[in-house]
Coordinates of C-alpha atoms in Angstrom, one line a residue:
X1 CA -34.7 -91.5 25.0
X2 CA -31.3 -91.1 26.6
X3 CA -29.2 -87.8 25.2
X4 CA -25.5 -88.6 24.1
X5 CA -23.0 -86.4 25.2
X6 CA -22.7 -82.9 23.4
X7 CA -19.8 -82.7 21.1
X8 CA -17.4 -80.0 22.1
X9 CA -17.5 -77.0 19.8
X10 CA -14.3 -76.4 17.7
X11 CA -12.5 -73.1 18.7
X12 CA -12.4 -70.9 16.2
X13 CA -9.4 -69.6 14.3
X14 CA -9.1 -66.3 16.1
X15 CA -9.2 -68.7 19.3
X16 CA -6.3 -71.0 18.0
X17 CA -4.2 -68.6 17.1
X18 CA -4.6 -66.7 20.5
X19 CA -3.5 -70.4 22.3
X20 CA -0.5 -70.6 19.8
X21 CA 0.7 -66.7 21.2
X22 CA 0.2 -67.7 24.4
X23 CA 2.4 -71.1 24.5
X24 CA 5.0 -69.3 22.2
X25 CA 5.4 -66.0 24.6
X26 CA 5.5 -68.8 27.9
X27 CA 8.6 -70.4 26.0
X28 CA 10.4 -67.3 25.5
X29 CA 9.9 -66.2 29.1
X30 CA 11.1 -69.7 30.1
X31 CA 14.0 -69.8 27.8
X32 CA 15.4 -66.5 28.8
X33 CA 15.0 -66.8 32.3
X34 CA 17.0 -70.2 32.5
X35 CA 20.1 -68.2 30.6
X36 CA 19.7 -65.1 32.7
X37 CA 20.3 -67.4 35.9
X38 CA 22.5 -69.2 34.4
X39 CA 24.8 -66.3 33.3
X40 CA 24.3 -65.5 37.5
X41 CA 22.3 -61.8 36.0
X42 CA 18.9 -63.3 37.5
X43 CA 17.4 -65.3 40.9
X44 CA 14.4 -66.1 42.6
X45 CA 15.5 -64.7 45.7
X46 CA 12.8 -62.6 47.4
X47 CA 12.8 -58.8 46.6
X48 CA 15.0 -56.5 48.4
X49 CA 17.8 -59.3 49.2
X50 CA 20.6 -60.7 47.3
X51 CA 21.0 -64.5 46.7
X52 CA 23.3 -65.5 50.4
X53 CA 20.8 -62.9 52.3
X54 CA 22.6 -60.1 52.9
X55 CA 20.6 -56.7 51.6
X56 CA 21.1 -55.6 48.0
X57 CA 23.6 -52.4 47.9
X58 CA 21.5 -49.2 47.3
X59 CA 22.0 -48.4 43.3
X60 CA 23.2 -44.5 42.1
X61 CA 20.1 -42.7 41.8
X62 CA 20.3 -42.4 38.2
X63 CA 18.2 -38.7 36.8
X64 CA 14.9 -39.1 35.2
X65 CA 14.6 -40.0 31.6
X66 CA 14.2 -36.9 29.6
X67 CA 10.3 -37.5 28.3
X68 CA 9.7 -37.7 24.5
X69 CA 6.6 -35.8 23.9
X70 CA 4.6 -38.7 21.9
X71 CA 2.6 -37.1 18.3
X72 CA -1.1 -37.6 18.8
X73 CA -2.5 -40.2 16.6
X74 CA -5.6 -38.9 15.3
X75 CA -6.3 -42.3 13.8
X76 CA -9.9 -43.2 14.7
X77 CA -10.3 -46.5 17.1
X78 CA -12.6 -49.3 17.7
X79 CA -14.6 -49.7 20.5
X80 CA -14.1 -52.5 22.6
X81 CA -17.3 -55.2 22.5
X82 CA -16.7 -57.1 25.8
X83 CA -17.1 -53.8 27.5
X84 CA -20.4 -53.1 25.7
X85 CA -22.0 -56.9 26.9
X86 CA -21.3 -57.9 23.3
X87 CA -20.5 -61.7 22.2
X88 CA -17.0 -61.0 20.2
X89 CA -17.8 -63.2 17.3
X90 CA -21.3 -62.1 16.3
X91 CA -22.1 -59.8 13.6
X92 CA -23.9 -57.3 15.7
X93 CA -20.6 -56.6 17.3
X94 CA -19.0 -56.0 14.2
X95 CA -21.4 -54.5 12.2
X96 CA -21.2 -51.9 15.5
X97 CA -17.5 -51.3 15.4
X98 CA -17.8 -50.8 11.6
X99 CA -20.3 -48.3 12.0
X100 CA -18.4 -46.5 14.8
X101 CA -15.3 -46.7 12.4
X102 CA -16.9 -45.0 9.5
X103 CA -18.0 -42.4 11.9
X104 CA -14.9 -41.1 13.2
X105 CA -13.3 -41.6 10.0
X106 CA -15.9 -38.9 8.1
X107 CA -15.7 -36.5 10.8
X108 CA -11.9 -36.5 10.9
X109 CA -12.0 -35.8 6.7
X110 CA -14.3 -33.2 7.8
X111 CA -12.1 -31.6 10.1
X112 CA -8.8 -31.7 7.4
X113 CA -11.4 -30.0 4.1
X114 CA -10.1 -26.8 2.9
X115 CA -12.7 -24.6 3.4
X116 CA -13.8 -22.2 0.2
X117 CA -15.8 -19.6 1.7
X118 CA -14.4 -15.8 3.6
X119 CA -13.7 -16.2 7.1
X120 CA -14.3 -14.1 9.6
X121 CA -11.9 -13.7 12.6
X122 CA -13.3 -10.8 14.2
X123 CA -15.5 -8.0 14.4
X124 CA -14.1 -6.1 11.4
X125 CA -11.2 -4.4 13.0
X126 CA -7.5 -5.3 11.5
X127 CA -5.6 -7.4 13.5
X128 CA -2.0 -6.0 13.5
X129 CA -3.4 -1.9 12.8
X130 CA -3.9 -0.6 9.2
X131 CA -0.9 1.8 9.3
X132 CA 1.3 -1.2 9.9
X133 CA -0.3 -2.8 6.8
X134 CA -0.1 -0.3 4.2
X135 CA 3.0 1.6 5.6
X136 CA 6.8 0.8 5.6
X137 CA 6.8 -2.1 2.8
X138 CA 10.0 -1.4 1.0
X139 CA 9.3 -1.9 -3.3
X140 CA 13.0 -1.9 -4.4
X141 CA 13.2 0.6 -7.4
X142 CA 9.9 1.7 -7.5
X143 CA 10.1 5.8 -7.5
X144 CA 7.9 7.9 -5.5
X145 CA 9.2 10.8 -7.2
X146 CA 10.3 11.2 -11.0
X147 CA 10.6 13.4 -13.8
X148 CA 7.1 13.6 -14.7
X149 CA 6.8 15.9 -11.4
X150 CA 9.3 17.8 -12.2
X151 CA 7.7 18.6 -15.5
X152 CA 4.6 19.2 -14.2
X153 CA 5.3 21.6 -11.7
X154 CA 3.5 25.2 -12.2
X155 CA 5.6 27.2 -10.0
X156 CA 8.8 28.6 -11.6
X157 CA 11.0 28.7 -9.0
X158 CA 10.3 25.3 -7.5
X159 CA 10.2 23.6 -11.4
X160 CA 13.8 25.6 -11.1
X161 CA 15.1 23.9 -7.8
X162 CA 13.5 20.6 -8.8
X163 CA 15.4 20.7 -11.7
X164 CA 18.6 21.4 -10.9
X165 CA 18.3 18.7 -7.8
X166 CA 17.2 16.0 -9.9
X167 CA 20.1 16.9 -12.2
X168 CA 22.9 15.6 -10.0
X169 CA 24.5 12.8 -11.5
X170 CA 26.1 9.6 -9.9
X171 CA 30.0 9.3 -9.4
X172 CA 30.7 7.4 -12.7
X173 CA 34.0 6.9 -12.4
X174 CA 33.6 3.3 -10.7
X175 CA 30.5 2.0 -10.1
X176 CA 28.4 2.1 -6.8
X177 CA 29.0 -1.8 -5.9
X178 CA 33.0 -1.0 -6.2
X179 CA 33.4 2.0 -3.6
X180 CA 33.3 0.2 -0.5
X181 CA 34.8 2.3 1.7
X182 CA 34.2 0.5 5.3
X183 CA 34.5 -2.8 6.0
X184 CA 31.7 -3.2 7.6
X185 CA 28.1 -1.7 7.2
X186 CA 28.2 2.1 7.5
X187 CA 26.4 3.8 10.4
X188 CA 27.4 8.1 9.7
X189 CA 29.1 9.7 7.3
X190 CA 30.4 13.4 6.3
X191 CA 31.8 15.7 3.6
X192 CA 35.0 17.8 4.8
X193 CA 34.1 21.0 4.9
X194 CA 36.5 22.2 2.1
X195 CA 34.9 22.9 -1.3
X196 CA 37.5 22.5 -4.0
X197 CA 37.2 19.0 -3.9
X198 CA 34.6 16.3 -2.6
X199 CA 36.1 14.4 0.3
X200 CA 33.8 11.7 1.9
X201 CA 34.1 10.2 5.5
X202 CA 32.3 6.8 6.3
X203 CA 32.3 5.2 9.7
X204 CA 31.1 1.5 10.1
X205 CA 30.1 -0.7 13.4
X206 CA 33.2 -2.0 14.0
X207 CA 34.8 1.3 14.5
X208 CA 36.4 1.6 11.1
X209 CA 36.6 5.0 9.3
X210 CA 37.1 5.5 5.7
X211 CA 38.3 8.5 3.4
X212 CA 37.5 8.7 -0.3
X213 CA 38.5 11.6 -2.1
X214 CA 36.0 11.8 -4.9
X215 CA 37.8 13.9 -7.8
X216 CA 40.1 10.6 -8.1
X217 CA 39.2 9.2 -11.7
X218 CA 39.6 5.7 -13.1
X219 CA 42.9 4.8 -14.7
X220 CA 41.6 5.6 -18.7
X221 CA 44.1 2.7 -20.0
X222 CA 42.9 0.3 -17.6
X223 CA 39.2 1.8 -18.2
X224 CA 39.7 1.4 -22.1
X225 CA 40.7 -1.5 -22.5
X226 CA 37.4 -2.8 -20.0
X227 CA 35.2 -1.6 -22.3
X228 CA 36.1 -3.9 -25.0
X229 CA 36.3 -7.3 -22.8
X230 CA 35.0 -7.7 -19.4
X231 CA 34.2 -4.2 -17.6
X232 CA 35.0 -5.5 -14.2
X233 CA 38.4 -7.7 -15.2
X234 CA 41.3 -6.6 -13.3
X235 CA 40.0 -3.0 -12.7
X236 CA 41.4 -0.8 -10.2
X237 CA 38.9 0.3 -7.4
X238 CA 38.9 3.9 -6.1
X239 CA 41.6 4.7 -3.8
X240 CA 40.0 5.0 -0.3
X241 CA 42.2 5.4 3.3
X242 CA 40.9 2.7 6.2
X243 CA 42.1 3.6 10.0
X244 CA 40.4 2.3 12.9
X245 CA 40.0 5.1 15.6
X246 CA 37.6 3.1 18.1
X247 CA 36.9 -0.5 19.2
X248 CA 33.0 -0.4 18.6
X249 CA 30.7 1.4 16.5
X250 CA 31.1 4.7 15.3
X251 CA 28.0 7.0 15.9
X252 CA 29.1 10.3 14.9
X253 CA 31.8 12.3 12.9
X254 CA 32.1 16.1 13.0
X255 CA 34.7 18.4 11.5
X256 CA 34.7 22.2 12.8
X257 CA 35.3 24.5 9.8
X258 CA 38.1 26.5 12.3
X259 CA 40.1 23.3 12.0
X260 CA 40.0 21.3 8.6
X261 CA 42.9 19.2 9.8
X262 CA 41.2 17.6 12.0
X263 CA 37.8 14.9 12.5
X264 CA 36.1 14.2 15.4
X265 CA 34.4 10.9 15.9
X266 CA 32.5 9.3 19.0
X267 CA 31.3 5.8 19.2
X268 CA 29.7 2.9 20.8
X269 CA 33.3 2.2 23.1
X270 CA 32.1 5.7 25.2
X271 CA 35.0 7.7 23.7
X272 CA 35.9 11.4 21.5
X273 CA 38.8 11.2 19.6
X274 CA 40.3 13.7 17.2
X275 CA 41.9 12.6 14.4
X276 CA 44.7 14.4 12.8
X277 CA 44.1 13.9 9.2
X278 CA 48.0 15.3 8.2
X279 CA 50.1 13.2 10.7
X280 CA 47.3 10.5 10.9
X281 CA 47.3 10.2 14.5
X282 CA 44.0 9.7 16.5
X283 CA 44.1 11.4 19.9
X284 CA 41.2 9.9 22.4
X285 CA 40.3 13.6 23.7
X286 CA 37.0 12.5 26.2
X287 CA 36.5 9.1 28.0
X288 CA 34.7 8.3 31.2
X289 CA 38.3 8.6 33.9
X290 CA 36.6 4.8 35.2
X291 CA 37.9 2.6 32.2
X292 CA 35.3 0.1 33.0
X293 CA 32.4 2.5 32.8
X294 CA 29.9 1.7 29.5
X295 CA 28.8 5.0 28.3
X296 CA 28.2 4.3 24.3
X297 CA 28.1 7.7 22.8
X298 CA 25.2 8.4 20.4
X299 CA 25.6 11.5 18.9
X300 CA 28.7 14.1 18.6
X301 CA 28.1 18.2 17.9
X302 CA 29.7 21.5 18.5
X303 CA 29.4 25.2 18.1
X304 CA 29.9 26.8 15.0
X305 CA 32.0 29.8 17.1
X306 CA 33.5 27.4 19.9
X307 CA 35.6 24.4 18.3
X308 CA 36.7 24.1 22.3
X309 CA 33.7 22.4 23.5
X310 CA 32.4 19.3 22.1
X311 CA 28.5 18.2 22.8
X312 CA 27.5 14.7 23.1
X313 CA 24.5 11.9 23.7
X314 CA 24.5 8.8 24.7
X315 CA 22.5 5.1 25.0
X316 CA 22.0 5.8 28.4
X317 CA 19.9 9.1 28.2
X318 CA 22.7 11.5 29.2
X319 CA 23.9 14.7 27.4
X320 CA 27.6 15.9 27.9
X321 CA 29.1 19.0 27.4
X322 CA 32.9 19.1 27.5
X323 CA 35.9 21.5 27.4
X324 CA 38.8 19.9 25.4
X325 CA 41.1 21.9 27.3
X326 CA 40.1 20.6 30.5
X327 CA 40.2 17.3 31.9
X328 CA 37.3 14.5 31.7
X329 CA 36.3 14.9 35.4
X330 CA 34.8 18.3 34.6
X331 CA 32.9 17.1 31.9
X332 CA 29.2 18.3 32.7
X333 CA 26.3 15.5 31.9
X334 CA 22.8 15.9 32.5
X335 CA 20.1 12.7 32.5
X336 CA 17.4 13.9 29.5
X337 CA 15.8 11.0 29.0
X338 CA 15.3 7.2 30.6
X339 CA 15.6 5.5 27.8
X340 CA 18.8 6.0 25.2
X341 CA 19.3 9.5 22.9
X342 CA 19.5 8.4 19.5
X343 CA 20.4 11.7 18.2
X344 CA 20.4 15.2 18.8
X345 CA 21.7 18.6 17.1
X346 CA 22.5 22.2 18.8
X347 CA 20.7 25.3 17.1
X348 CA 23.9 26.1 14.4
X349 CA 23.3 30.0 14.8
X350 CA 22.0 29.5 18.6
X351 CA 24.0 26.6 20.4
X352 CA 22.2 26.9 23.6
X353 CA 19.1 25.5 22.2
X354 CA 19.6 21.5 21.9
X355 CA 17.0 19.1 20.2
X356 CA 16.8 15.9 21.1
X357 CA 15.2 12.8 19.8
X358 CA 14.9 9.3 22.4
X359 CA 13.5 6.2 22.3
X360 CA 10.8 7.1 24.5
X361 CA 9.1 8.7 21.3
X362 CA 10.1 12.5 22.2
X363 CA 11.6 14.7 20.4
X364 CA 12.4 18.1 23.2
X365 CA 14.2 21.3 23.3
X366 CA 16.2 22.6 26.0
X367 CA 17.7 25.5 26.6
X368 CA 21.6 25.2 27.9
X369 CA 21.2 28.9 28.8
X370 CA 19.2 28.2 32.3
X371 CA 20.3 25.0 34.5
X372 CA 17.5 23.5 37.4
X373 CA 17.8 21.0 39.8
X374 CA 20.4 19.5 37.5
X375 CA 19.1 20.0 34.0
X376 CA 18.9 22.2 31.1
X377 CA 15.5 24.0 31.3
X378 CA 13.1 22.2 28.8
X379 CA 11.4 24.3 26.0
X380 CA 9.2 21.9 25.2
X381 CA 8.3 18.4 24.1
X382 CA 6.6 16.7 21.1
X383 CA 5.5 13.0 21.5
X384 CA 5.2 10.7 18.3
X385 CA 3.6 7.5 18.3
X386 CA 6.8 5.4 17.9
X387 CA 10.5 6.3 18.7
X388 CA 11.7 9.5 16.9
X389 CA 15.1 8.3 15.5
X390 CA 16.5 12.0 15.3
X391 CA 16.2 15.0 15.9
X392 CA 18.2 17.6 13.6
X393 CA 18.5 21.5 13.4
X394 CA 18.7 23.9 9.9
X395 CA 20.2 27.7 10.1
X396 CA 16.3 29.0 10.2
X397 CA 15.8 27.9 13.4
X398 CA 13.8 24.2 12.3
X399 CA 14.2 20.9 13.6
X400 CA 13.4 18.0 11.4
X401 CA 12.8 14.3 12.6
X402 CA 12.1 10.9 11.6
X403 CA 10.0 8.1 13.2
X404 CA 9.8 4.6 13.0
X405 CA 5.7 6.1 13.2
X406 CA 7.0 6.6 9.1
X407 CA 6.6 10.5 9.1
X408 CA 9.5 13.3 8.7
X409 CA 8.0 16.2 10.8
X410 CA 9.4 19.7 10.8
X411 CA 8.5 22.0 13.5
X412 CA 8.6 26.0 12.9
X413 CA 7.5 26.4 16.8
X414 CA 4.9 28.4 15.6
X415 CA 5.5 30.2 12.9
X416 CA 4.6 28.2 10.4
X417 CA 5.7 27.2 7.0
X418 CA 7.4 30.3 5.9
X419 CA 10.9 29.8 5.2
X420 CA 13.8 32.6 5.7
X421 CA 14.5 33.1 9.1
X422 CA 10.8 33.2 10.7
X423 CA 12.0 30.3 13.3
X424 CA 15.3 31.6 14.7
X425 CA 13.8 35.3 14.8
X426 CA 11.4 34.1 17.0
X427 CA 14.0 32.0 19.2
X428 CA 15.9 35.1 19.5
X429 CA 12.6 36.5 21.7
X430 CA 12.7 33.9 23.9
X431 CA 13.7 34.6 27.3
X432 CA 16.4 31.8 29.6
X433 CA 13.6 29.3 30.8
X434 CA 10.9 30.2 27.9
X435 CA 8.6 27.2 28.1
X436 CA 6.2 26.4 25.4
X437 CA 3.1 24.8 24.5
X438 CA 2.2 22.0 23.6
X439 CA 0.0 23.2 20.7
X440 CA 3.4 25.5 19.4
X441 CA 5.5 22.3 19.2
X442 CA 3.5 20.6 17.3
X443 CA 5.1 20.1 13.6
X444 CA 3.9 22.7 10.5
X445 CA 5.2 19.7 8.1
X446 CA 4.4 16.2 8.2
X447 CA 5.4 14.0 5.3
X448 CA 5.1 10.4 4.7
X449 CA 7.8 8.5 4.7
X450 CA 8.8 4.7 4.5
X451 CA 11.2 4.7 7.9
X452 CA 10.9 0.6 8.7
X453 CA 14.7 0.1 8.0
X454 CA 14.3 -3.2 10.2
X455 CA 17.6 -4.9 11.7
X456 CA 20.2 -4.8 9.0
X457 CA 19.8 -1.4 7.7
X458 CA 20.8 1.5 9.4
X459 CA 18.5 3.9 11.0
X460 CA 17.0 6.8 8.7
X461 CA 17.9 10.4 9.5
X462 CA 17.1 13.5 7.8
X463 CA 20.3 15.7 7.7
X464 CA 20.0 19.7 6.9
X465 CA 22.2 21.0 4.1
X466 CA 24.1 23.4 6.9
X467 CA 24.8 26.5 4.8
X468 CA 23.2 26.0 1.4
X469 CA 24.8 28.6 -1.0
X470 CA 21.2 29.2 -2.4
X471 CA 19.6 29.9 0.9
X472 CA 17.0 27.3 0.4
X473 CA 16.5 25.1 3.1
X474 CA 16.6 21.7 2.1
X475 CA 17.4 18.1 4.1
X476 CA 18.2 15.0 2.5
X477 CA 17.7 11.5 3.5
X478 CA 17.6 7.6 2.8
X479 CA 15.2 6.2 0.6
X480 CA 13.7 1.9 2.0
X481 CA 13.5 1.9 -2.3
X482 CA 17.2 2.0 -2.8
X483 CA 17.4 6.0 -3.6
X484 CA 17.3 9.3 -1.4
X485 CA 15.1 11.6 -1.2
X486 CA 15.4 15.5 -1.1
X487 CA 12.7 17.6 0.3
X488 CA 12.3 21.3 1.1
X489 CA 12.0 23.1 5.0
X490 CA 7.9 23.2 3.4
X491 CA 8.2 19.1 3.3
X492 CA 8.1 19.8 -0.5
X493 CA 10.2 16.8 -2.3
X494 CA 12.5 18.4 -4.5
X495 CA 14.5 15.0 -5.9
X496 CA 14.5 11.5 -5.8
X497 CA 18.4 10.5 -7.0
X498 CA 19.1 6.9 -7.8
X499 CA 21.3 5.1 -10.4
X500 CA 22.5 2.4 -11.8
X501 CA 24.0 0.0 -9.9
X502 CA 22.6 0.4 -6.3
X503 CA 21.7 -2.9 -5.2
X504 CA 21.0 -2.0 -1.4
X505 CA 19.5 0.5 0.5
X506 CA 21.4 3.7 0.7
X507 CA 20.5 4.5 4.4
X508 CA 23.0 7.1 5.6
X509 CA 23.0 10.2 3.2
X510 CA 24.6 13.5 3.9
X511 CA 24.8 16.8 2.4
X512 CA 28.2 19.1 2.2
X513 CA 27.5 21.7 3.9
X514 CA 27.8 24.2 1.2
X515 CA 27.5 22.2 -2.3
X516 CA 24.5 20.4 -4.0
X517 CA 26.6 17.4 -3.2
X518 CA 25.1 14.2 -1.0
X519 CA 26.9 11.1 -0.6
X520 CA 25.2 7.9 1.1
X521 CA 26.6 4.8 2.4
X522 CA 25.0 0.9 2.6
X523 CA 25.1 -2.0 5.0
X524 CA 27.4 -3.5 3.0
X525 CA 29.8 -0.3 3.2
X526 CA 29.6 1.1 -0.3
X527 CA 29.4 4.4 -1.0
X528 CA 27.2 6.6 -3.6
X529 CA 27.7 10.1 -4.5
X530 CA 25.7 12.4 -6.7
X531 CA 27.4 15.8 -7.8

């Protein structure tokens, strides 16, 4: 029996609408193309020429198209069936793709869980060190030292000191957040010298120095009638005097006790100038004689007996010593260190001994007394773990530092702990060139201490009360807790003053050289003073 002919299978609908893509896309391409030539933008002239034959002109190179780095799609795909010998339509092909689907899908949810259990990222060790962990995190307000040690001291004569430290009160006659007294954020500061009345000097980055004489008191009308409406409505702040001695940062300030009338100041803009506080005139007495020359000053001191010569530091590692009375070209500067000085102090009772303190993390003493091969003759040299920020001398012959390694050190040279005199009784023995070991400068005293002041605050020193009337040595110094701290030459913490209405760090605290005063200053330049 004769076979018909096979009826042709009907596509499917996948197939049609594939067809219908097709012709639609082939009628578009048509349709534009006609317009294009048309419009003269298109022809079917071979590649390369133009339509009468002549060569195409060469087009501007134009620069490569700045590439758009594409997100990863994570998104899992299916595998393609044609490639795998698999008729599209059947349901082995589908049932495969589903499968692979699933697949990808559960092992990308797996990938995104949150995982519950510890994990272990290496062998036990910390990661960033433990003394970075559990040191130099700043707890506003939180005291390390408060009147329950005071009370529970045994000794009598330390209870005593503690006591009457911890007793000085805040400067209530406008409140901390009202004295501002630079413009900018304060980077040294300084009582005058004279005693019958507290005068304050504040120095800020922009080169700003401000004056506050501290036994000015509120007007009490204006203060009266506060208290019964709103305490800070049209009250008068604190009379303070602004000049602006230097261009750039102000470093330093020093005022020599043979002339009151006058404050010395170095800064960042590589000058000295003296600054005549009764005609109000600011005289630039040292400068590099190149104008041009960047030599930022770090640090400004000078003899106690000699208020001719002024002893500098700078960011470049140099130390100066310089004869106002001459001119700058005889100036005498010696390279200490690679790396930048950021402070120093001369011996107060034995100027030829200088301490130093770089960013190199040494803190050295040289002896001015004995000059080789175009340097001071070095003592000796301690090396801290992290940059020592300063470097600071007492009448007893001590030098106290801080480091970012948060530790205040004090080194005896030997001696020890005893305070008195022991220290500059044994400097006096030491012979021009003495050199010492490094087992004798090693510090007696090394107290913890917060020193992470970070970008915006200024840098913590300790500062030496220079002639306490007590004899006690004592140093005082900013607090990463909003107070400042006072401790003894045995690294014994005698106060921790504070007050109401510090709202930022009080980084730059001083003592008077004579009185239990200490005044500090903020990054915000406001100014708190405890008497």
């Amino acid at each position: 029996m004769a076979r018909g002919p096979v009826p042709k299978a009907e596509p499917s609908d996948f197939e049609k609408q594939r067809l219908a893509n097709i012709a639609e896309r082939d009628a578009l391409l048509k349709k534009l193309t006609q317009e294009a030539a048309s419009a003269g933008l298109y022809s079917a002239s071979p590649k390369g020429n133009a339509p009468n034959g002549t060569k195409r002109s060469a087009k501007p190179k134009q620069p490569p198209a700045k590439r758009v780095k594409k997100e990863v799609d994570n998104t899992p795909r299916r595998t393609s069936s044609r490639i795998a010998g698999i008729q599209a339509d059947s349901e082995v092909a589908q049932e495969k793709a589903e499968k692979e689907y699933q697949a990808a899908r559960e092992l990308d949810r797996q990938k995104r869980q949150r995982q519950t259990g510890d994990l272990s990222f290496n062998d036990g060790s910390s990661l960033i060190g433990t003394d970075v962990i559990l040191k130099g995190v700043a707890t506003p307000y939180q005291r390390t030292f408060d009147e329950d040690d005071v009370k529970a001291t045994t000794d009598k004569d330390l209870k005593k000191l503690r006591e009457r430290m911890s007793s000085l009160e805040l400067w209530d006659a406008w409140d901390p957040s009202r004295i501002k007294i630079t413009p900018e954020r304060i980077y040294t500061m300084a009582f005058h010298p004279t005693t019958t009345k507290p005068i304050v000097f504040a120095a800020d980055k922009l080169g700003n120095l401000g004056i506050v004489d501290a036994s000015q008191t509120s007007p009490p009308s204006l203060k009266a009638e506060n208290d019964e409406d709103d305490p800070e409505e049209d009250e008068a702040d604190p009379e303070v005097t602004h000049i602006k001695p230097h261009t750039r940062t102000i470093s330093s300030i020093h005022t020599h006790a043979n002339k009151p009338e006058t404050v010395y100041t170095a800064a960042y803009d590589s000058s000295i100038r003296a600054t005549d506080l009764q005609k109000g005139v600011a005289v630039e007495v040292y400068g590099p004689e190149d104008k041009e020359e960047d030599e930022p000053i770090s640090g400004l001191d000078m003899s106690a007996s000699d208020p001719n010569v002024v002893y500098f530091t700078t960011l470049n590692g140099s130390f100066g010593r310089y004869d106002l009375r001459q001119s700058p070209s005889t100036v005498e500067l010696y390279q200490l260190s690679e790396k930048k000085i950021g402070g120093f102090s001369l011996n107060p009772v034995a100027p030829h001994y200088v301490a130093t303190a770089s960013l190199d993390r040494f803190m050295r003493l040289w002896d001015l007394r004995k000059i080789t091969k175009k340097l001071p003759a070095l003592v000796g040299e301690h090396e801290s773990r992290l940059s020592v920020s300063h470097a600071a001398f007492n009448t007893a012959g001590q030098v106290a530092t801080t480091s970012y390694d948060d530790t205040i050190k004090i080194h005896s040279f030997g001696v020890g702990t005893r305070s008195g005199a022991d220290a500059l009784e044994n400097m006096h023995t030491w012979k021009a060139g003495t050199t010492l070991d490094s087992d004798v400068m090693k510090p007696e005293v090394v107290v913890r201490h917060n020193n992470q002041t970070g970008r915006w605050v200024t840098i913590l020193r300790p500062i030496w009360q220079r002639y306490p009337e007590d004899n006690i040595q004592k140093l005082v110094v900013g607090n990463m807790n909003r107070f400042v701290d006072i401790f003894s030459a045995d690294g014994t913490q005698l106060a921790q003053l504070g007050g109401e209405g510090i709202t930022a760090v009080p980084a730059v605290a001083v003592f008077h050289p004579n009185k239990d005063w200490v005044a500090a200053g903020t990054a915000s330049g406001k100014l708190c003073l405890w008497m």
